[in-house]
């Protein structure tokens, strides 16, 4: 399998900044560049190929069989099951909740999402939060959503 250079898809969410363009050299005309999807076959933003398939969507081009692009271990997936992106969160992001594969397949028609973050740069005082400050049952969480109360985030990472 030959190596292909991909051109990322970009997202200009409200919370984004300008570092991806101004500091890291991403070629994008958005005022805010919140995300650079470096490797993506997701329909909401696909990276594009260079070389022989210049400009084609990375895994959905009809010119190549899925196995040839994704490899035999990914043949069962409609899209490559990994999304690699850079994020510039100048402002706080919203709460993130990702469903299980079972729920996501049933409701959204796609697999759920497991995340892994690797922070390559952060401003002084930046932080990540994970979980809740105390143990919360699903019923307590559901009740807090219904009555518009909330639980404090757990810890700073």
PDB file of C-alpha atoms in Angstrom:
ATOM      1  CA  UNK A   1       0.000   0.000   0.000  1.00  0.00           C
ATOM      2  CA  UNK A   2       1.498   3.366  -0.944  1.00  0.00           C
ATOM      3  CA  UNK A   3       1.494   6.411   1.305  1.00  0.00           C
ATOM      4  CA  UNK A   4      -0.801   9.229   0.241  1.00  0.00           C
ATOM      5  CA  UNK A   5      -0.684  12.850   1.369  1.00  0.00           C
ATOM      6  CA  UNK A   6      -4.104  13.986   2.570  1.00  0.00           C
ATOM      7  CA  UNK A   7      -5.540  17.488   2.646  1.00  0.00           C
ATOM      8  CA  UNK A   8      -7.648  17.996   5.787  1.00  0.00           C
ATOM      9  CA  UNK A   9     -11.263  19.071   6.065  1.00  0.00           C
ATOM     10  CA  UNK A  10     -11.781  22.115   8.298  1.00  0.00           C
ATOM     11  CA  UNK A  11     -14.470  23.116  10.811  1.00  0.00           C
ATOM     12  CA  UNK A  12     -15.145  26.707  11.885  1.00  0.00           C
ATOM     13  CA  UNK A  13     -17.052  26.176  15.128  1.00  0.00           C
ATOM     14  CA  UNK A  14     -17.792  29.206  17.313  1.00  0.00           C
ATOM     15  CA  UNK A  15     -15.226  28.226  19.966  1.00  0.00           C
ATOM     16  CA  UNK A  16     -12.342  27.921  17.506  1.00  0.00           C
ATOM     17  CA  UNK A  17      -9.231  30.053  17.302  1.00  0.00           C
ATOM     18  CA  UNK A  18      -6.596  30.995  14.728  1.00  0.00           C
ATOM     19  CA  UNK A  19      -3.572  28.907  15.818  1.00  0.00           C
ATOM     20  CA  UNK A  20      -4.127  26.066  13.357  1.00  0.00           C
ATOM     21  CA  UNK A  21      -3.817  28.541  10.496  1.00  0.00           C
ATOM     22  CA  UNK A  22      -1.475  31.178  11.931  1.00  0.00           C
ATOM     23  CA  UNK A  23       0.909  29.062  14.039  1.00  0.00           C
ATOM     24  CA  UNK A  24       0.686  25.584  12.492  1.00  0.00           C
ATOM     25  CA  UNK A  25       0.356  26.618   8.845  1.00  0.00           C
ATOM     26  CA  UNK A  26      -2.955  24.981   7.960  1.00  0.00           C
ATOM     27  CA  UNK A  27      -4.207  26.344   4.638  1.00  0.00           C
ATOM     28  CA  UNK A  28      -7.729  27.535   5.415  1.00  0.00           C
ATOM     29  CA  UNK A  29      -9.605  30.781   4.731  1.00  0.00           C
ATOM     30  CA  UNK A  30     -11.990  30.546   7.723  1.00  0.00           C
ATOM     31  CA  UNK A  31     -11.795  33.366  10.287  1.00  0.00           C
ATOM     32  CA  UNK A  32     -11.823  30.727  13.033  1.00  0.00           C
ATOM     33  CA  UNK A  33     -10.369  27.284  12.450  1.00  0.00           C
ATOM     34  CA  UNK A  34     -11.659  25.112  15.274  1.00  0.00           C
ATOM     35  CA  UNK A  35     -10.714  21.722  13.829  1.00  0.00           C
ATOM     36  CA  UNK A  36      -8.498  20.292  11.123  1.00  0.00           C
ATOM     37  CA  UNK A  37      -9.655  16.753  10.234  1.00  0.00           C
ATOM     38  CA  UNK A  38      -6.336  15.280   9.078  1.00  0.00           C
ATOM     39  CA  UNK A  39      -7.580  11.748   8.418  1.00  0.00           C
ATOM     40  CA  UNK A  40     -11.312  11.539   7.923  1.00  0.00           C
ATOM     41  CA  UNK A  41     -13.720   9.491   5.874  1.00  0.00           C
ATOM     42  CA  UNK A  42     -16.714  10.824   7.811  1.00  0.00           C
ATOM     43  CA  UNK A  43     -19.414  12.267   5.507  1.00  0.00           C
ATOM     44  CA  UNK A  44     -19.454  15.510   7.547  1.00  0.00           C
ATOM     45  CA  UNK A  45     -15.866  16.284   6.544  1.00  0.00           C
ATOM     46  CA  UNK A  46     -13.613  14.079   4.473  1.00  0.00           C
ATOM     47  CA  UNK A  47      -9.924  14.599   3.958  1.00  0.00           C
ATOM     48  CA  UNK A  48      -8.948  14.507   0.284  1.00  0.00           C
ATOM     49  CA  UNK A  49      -6.228  12.532  -1.454  1.00  0.00           C
ATOM     50  CA  UNK A  50      -3.347  13.691  -3.570  1.00  0.00           C
ATOM     51  CA  UNK A  51      -1.307  11.876  -6.200  1.00  0.00           C
ATOM     52  CA  UNK A  52      -3.065   9.439  -8.499  1.00  0.00           C
ATOM     53  CA  UNK A  53      -6.479  10.250  -6.997  1.00  0.00           C
ATOM     54  CA  UNK A  54      -5.842  13.995  -6.612  1.00  0.00           C
ATOM     55  CA  UNK A  55      -8.818  15.729  -5.030  1.00  0.00           C
ATOM     56  CA  UNK A  56     -10.862  12.578  -4.475  1.00  0.00           C
ATOM     57  CA  UNK A  57     -12.437  11.893  -1.109  1.00  0.00           C
ATOM     58  CA  UNK A  58     -10.053   9.706   0.851  1.00  0.00           C
ATOM     59  CA  UNK A  59     -12.058   6.477   1.127  1.00  0.00           C
ATOM     60  CA  UNK A  60     -15.279   7.036  -0.743  1.00  0.00           C
ATOM     61  CA  UNK A  61     -13.988   7.398  -4.267  1.00  0.00           C
ATOM     62  CA  UNK A  62     -15.601   4.829  -6.522  1.00  0.00           C
ATOM     63  CA  UNK A  63     -12.296   4.450  -8.386  1.00  0.00           C
ATOM     64  CA  UNK A  64     -10.883   2.212  -5.645  1.00  0.00           C
ATOM     65  CA  UNK A  65     -12.295  -0.710  -3.691  1.00  0.00           C
ATOM     66  CA  UNK A  66     -12.704  -0.055   0.054  1.00  0.00           C
ATOM     67  CA  UNK A  67     -10.219  -2.840   0.944  1.00  0.00           C
ATOM     68  CA  UNK A  68      -7.543  -1.163  -1.171  1.00  0.00           C
ATOM     69  CA  UNK A  69      -7.910   2.078   0.784  1.00  0.00           C
ATOM     70  CA  UNK A  70      -8.727   0.924   4.298  1.00  0.00           C
ATOM     71  CA  UNK A  71      -7.050  -2.475   4.392  1.00  0.00           C
ATOM     72  CA  UNK A  72      -8.656  -5.868   4.921  1.00  0.00           C
ATOM     73  CA  UNK A  73      -9.217  -5.388   8.688  1.00  0.00           C
ATOM     74  CA  UNK A  74     -11.480  -2.397   7.979  1.00  0.00           C
ATOM     75  CA  UNK A  75     -13.492  -3.979   5.168  1.00  0.00           C
ATOM     76  CA  UNK A  76     -16.591  -4.327   7.375  1.00  0.00           C
ATOM     77  CA  UNK A  77     -16.738  -0.568   8.006  1.00  0.00           C
ATOM     78  CA  UNK A  78     -18.465   1.869   5.666  1.00  0.00           C
ATOM     79  CA  UNK A  79     -15.875   4.504   6.599  1.00  0.00           C
ATOM     80  CA  UNK A  80     -12.450   4.192   8.189  1.00  0.00           C
ATOM     81  CA  UNK A  81     -13.207   3.828  11.930  1.00  0.00           C
ATOM     82  CA  UNK A  82     -10.669   6.426  13.066  1.00  0.00           C
ATOM     83  CA  UNK A  83     -10.853  10.224  12.830  1.00  0.00           C
ATOM     84  CA  UNK A  84      -7.617  12.105  13.485  1.00  0.00           C
ATOM     85  CA  UNK A  85      -7.945  15.827  14.046  1.00  0.00           C
ATOM     86  CA  UNK A  86      -6.240  18.846  15.511  1.00  0.00           C
ATOM     87  CA  UNK A  87      -8.365  21.125  17.686  1.00  0.00           C
ATOM     88  CA  UNK A  88      -7.845  24.790  18.563  1.00  0.00           C
ATOM     89  CA  UNK A  89     -10.298  25.503  21.370  1.00  0.00           C
ATOM     90  CA  UNK A  90      -9.843  29.209  22.054  1.00  0.00           C
ATOM     91  CA  UNK A  91     -13.074  29.241  24.084  1.00  0.00           C
ATOM     92  CA  UNK A  92     -14.595  26.468  26.262  1.00  0.00           C
ATOM     93  CA  UNK A  93     -16.135  23.568  24.367  1.00  0.00           C
ATOM     94  CA  UNK A  94     -19.584  22.201  25.077  1.00  0.00           C
ATOM     95  CA  UNK A  95     -20.111  19.086  27.180  1.00  0.00           C
ATOM     96  CA  UNK A  96     -19.287  16.027  25.109  1.00  0.00           C
ATOM     97  CA  UNK A  97     -21.323  12.824  25.415  1.00  0.00           C
ATOM     98  CA  UNK A  98     -20.653   9.945  23.047  1.00  0.00           C
ATOM     99  CA  UNK A  99     -23.030   6.998  22.638  1.00  0.00           C
ATOM    100  CA  UNK A 100     -22.204   3.303  22.567  1.00  0.00           C
ATOM    101  CA  UNK A 101     -21.912   1.524  19.215  1.00  0.00           C
ATOM    102  CA  UNK A 102     -25.269  -0.196  19.827  1.00  0.00           C
ATOM    103  CA  UNK A 103     -27.142   3.068  20.406  1.00  0.00           C
ATOM    104  CA  UNK A 104     -25.324   5.002  17.679  1.00  0.00           C
ATOM    105  CA  UNK A 105     -25.916   2.295  15.073  1.00  0.00           C
ATOM    106  CA  UNK A 106     -29.604   2.075  15.979  1.00  0.00           C
ATOM    107  CA  UNK A 107     -30.282   5.840  16.141  1.00  0.00           C
ATOM    108  CA  UNK A 108     -27.654   7.491  13.933  1.00  0.00           C
ATOM    109  CA  UNK A 109     -26.731   4.677  11.541  1.00  0.00           C
ATOM    110  CA  UNK A 110     -23.042   4.928  12.438  1.00  0.00           C
ATOM    111  CA  UNK A 111     -20.684   3.636  15.101  1.00  0.00           C
ATOM    112  CA  UNK A 112     -20.275   5.319  18.490  1.00  0.00           C
ATOM    113  CA  UNK A 113     -17.208   7.294  19.381  1.00  0.00           C
ATOM    114  CA  UNK A 114     -14.352   6.563  21.731  1.00  0.00           C
ATOM    115  CA  UNK A 115     -11.982   9.484  22.206  1.00  0.00           C
ATOM    116  CA  UNK A 116      -8.326   9.777  23.004  1.00  0.00           C
ATOM    117  CA  UNK A 117      -6.693  13.168  23.345  1.00  0.00           C
ATOM    118  CA  UNK A 118      -3.006  13.948  23.026  1.00  0.00           C
ATOM    119  CA  UNK A 119      -2.366  17.579  23.938  1.00  0.00           C
ATOM    120  CA  UNK A 120       0.530  18.978  21.885  1.00  0.00           C
ATOM    121  CA  UNK A 121       0.250  22.598  23.028  1.00  0.00           C
ATOM    122  CA  UNK A 122      -1.761  24.516  25.620  1.00  0.00           C
ATOM    123  CA  UNK A 123      -1.881  28.078  26.872  1.00  0.00           C
ATOM    124  CA  UNK A 124      -0.931  28.700  30.493  1.00  0.00           C
ATOM    125  CA  UNK A 125      -3.931  27.899  32.702  1.00  0.00           C
ATOM    126  CA  UNK A 126      -5.642  25.664  30.119  1.00  0.00           C
ATOM    127  CA  UNK A 127      -7.367  22.566  31.489  1.00  0.00           C
ATOM    128  CA  UNK A 128      -9.432  19.517  30.601  1.00  0.00           C
ATOM    129  CA  UNK A 129     -12.192  18.117  32.788  1.00  0.00           C
ATOM    130  CA  UNK A 130     -13.436  14.571  32.937  1.00  0.00           C
ATOM    131  CA  UNK A 131     -16.409  13.003  34.726  1.00  0.00           C
ATOM    132  CA  UNK A 132     -18.249  14.368  37.777  1.00  0.00           C
ATOM    133  CA  UNK A 133     -17.073  15.567  41.218  1.00  0.00           C
ATOM    134  CA  UNK A 134     -18.971  12.698  42.884  1.00  0.00           C
ATOM    135  CA  UNK A 135     -20.531   9.427  41.774  1.00  0.00           C
ATOM    136  CA  UNK A 136     -23.762  10.075  39.832  1.00  0.00           C
ATOM    137  CA  UNK A 137     -26.257   7.381  38.871  1.00  0.00           C
ATOM    138  CA  UNK A 138     -27.948   7.451  35.471  1.00  0.00           C
ATOM    139  CA  UNK A 139     -31.245   8.343  37.203  1.00  0.00           C
ATOM    140  CA  UNK A 140     -29.645  11.295  39.024  1.00  0.00           C
ATOM    141  CA  UNK A 141     -28.087  12.500  35.805  1.00  0.00           C
ATOM    142  CA  UNK A 142     -31.389  12.222  33.920  1.00  0.00           C
ATOM    143  CA  UNK A 143     -33.187  14.137  36.709  1.00  0.00           C
ATOM    144  CA  UNK A 144     -30.561  16.911  36.613  1.00  0.00           C
ATOM    145  CA  UNK A 145     -31.061  17.306  32.868  1.00  0.00           C
ATOM    146  CA  UNK A 146     -34.844  17.401  33.327  1.00  0.00           C
ATOM    147  CA  UNK A 147     -34.776  20.062  36.073  1.00  0.00           C
ATOM    148  CA  UNK A 148     -31.875  22.028  34.552  1.00  0.00           C
ATOM    149  CA  UNK A 149     -29.489  21.516  37.459  1.00  0.00           C
ATOM    150  CA  UNK A 150     -26.028  20.190  36.920  1.00  0.00           C
ATOM    151  CA  UNK A 151     -23.204  18.335  38.585  1.00  0.00           C
ATOM    152  CA  UNK A 152     -19.783  19.868  38.931  1.00  0.00           C
ATOM    153  CA  UNK A 153     -17.071  18.414  36.686  1.00  0.00           C
ATOM    154  CA  UNK A 154     -14.715  16.059  38.467  1.00  0.00           C
ATOM    155  CA  UNK A 155     -11.107  16.871  38.059  1.00  0.00           C
ATOM    156  CA  UNK A 156      -8.814  19.023  36.064  1.00  0.00           C
ATOM    157  CA  UNK A 157      -6.466  17.056  33.891  1.00  0.00           C
TER     158      UNK A 157
END
